[in-house]
Amino acid sequence: MPSLGADMEHGKVVEWLVHPGDAIHQGDLIAVVDTDKTLMDVESFEDGVVGGYLVDLAETVPVGTPILSLAEPGEEAGPRDERRPADEGGPVPAAPPPEPAAPPAEAEAAAAPPAVPRPTPAGRRVRSSPLARRLAAQLGIDLATVAGTGQQGSISEADVRRAAAAAPGLPAPGAPPAGLPEHAAPPPTPPQEPTPARAAEAPAAVAPAEGRTASLRASLGALMAKSKATIPHYYLSTTLDLARMGAVLQERNLARPVSDRLVPAAFLLKAAAVAAKEVPGMNGYWTDHGFDPSDRVHLGVAVALRGGGLVAPALLDADTLSVDELMQKLRDLVARARAGRLARTEMASATITATSLGDLGVDAVFGVIVPPQVAMVGLGRVAERPWAENGMLGVRMAATATLSADHRVSDGLGGSRYLTRLQELLLTPEDL
Amino acid sequence: MKTTYREAMRAALREALQRDDRVFLMGEDVGAYGGCYAVSLGLLEEFGPERVRDTPLSESGFVGAGIGAALNGMRPIVEIMTVNFSLLALDQIVNSAASLLHMSGGQFNVPLVIRMTTGAGRQLGAQHSHSLEGWYAHIPGLRLLAPATLEDARGMLWTALADPDPVLIFEHGSLYAAEGELADDAGPVGIDRAEIRRPGTDVTLITYGGTLPLTLDAAAQLAERGVAAEVIDLRTLRPLDEETILASVARTHRAVIVDEAWRSGSLSAEIAARIAEKAFYELDAPVARVCGAEVPMPYPKHLEEAALPSAARVVAAALEAVGAGA
């Protein structure tokens, strides 16, 4: 049972996505797990052949409990009965118990203490000191969310303590601002299409329980209260000229079936990610050491959930995606967020978050920064507006973009650069 | 009383010769010449040739004779000029002194004390300068002492003589001239525990013998940079006082081992392994080691210095461990 959030202690498998005898690969989805907050898909950490289930459906087990046995490809896969909830210091985290033939690095990671996710958001193994691991397990901190300042970028005790201090009660890093109108983040998405089998087997996946909505709201509220209390926000806004973007969008969409069409948000989010990469002080985390910039851009996207509440899963490396790829991933992400099928890496890794009002139609949104991030981009309704230029009045597609940024890290000048860069990028949307 | 390490050692020898008739000193040049480091200067005149005996240049011979004397009820103190030369007596030390109690089914203790000089820093070349005590620390049946302070130089010998089993005392050549205050009533000291020579909270510096002074120097420099280093003087190299080491690492979460000996297969390797075995979850940084360069000790002064641990290297390693490296 992997840790799917900083404060997750227990989870229960509500659906198996693999069957004994199935060959699976690292990253394949193997089960749907119900946490206190939502349903999440669990990815396999290994390649192998599914042996047997080690926990029963709907049985709540502690984080770290092996849930599935796995054999090396080609090896006889027999079900395993042993449950090993705990080594000294705690349960092993790997969903599949480590196989003897696993490569050393894998085995080492698999034997680590609980609540320690194997891959970082970036897919690397988390490098941390043993003390940091132990402490993170005690404090329920997800090491994948901690920025390392130790040797070779490893996470030290101090880093974990900082993370713990920065985010008590952090529900799942990446929750978007509270206190805003419920906004349907990215624009209309095609009806989500969970596989029929899944929908049939796990009806719970479709609508989060009411209690969960309330607890999600509570933890979100606590996080936002902390954000407003500890982060000195400043706010900027600008009106984006999206005439060129509108033209490119229309041109591209003409040739596509409705289901494949791009929406303005794809360009806006891509530009937001690229600008975050280029303008210092917007992308990364605030720690006790100060600002810890990230050289990758994982763009959190606020998604309104059916039944209430918000999540802000990340589009990993959003700045490197083409607009088409980003659109595709966005669609997938929104669908899964609403189906309660987010992967842990998506929930834990945002380096900056964008909130888009999409088609719900307010002009501007001034967001609340998600700690420990340092900036929040707000994108208002994209609509035709009167536009004066060169002494002439015309009608253009436009939208109000806002930036809420952390004054400890940047100031109005840097923030202005960000919004200016955002506009520049959108003036040549074909290059995005 | 202001004194030197050499004089403290001599006072210990004199006291031992005075207190127990069974004690005698033997080795190359310990009598007429006064010991090659002048530790036993004057003792021949004071105690006579029966108690302070010059031996032929035959380490295997006179160490073997010491073992025989010990088996027969005497309390010999055998001096070997340097640890390099002790290899000529390795068979006697390992196969006889260390093994006889076991091989006799517990009937024959070997109450022998062997003193030898170790370490470099005095331009004596590769055959007089090595730190091989780590090899002896490998041998069950031996106790190894490394006095690094005046108190220990003065006090360890008598405690060692009181031990019914063979004890090897390693005296770093660079320490003999060390001066300092020693209490007038200084006497025997315990030989079971390591000592914390400087308390600290940020990193544990573990060392012994000749590298203690430079390690303390490094700790002082670290303090100026805001890093509180704890300095452990092992004192006894076998058996290791694991408890003190582990307790310190549990407080500081970081360890740097300073050992003049070569790194590969060394005492520092043993200590690092034990920390990894028994304090793994306390570690917040990899265990670091500052050791001698893995070369036969060079003769030229600048090369010898380059081959040896220095306070600067210890400071750098400690800063790296606490995450404040350059």
Tab-separated table of C-alpha atoms in Angstrom, chain B residues 1-5 7-8 149-152 154 178-186:
chain	number	residue	atom	x	y	z
B	1	MET	CA	52.941	19.787	36.787
B	2	LYS	CA	54.172	20.683	33.329
B	3	THR	CA	55.458	17.632	31.556
B	4	THR	CA	55.697	15.874	28.216
B	5	TYR	CA	54.136	12.749	26.803
B	7	GLU	CA	58.126	12.005	30.507
B	8	ALA	CA	54.636	10.831	31.408
B	149	THR	CA	46.942	12.465	26.000
B	150	LEU	CA	49.376	12.960	28.871
B	151	GLU	CA	46.889	11.373	31.259
B	152	ASP	CA	46.603	8.272	29.155
B	154	ARG	CA	50.815	8.248	32.286
B	178	ALA	CA	53.780	17.038	23.337
B	179	GLU	CA	53.792	19.237	26.410
B	180	GLY	CA	51.051	19.961	28.851
B	181	GLU	CA	49.792	19.982	32.378
B	182	LEU	CA	49.485	16.708	34.201
B	183	ALA	CA	48.095	16.390	37.686
B	184	ASP	CA	50.762	15.553	40.238
B	185	ASP	CA	48.725	12.621	41.438
B	186	ALA	CA	47.942	11.313	37.940
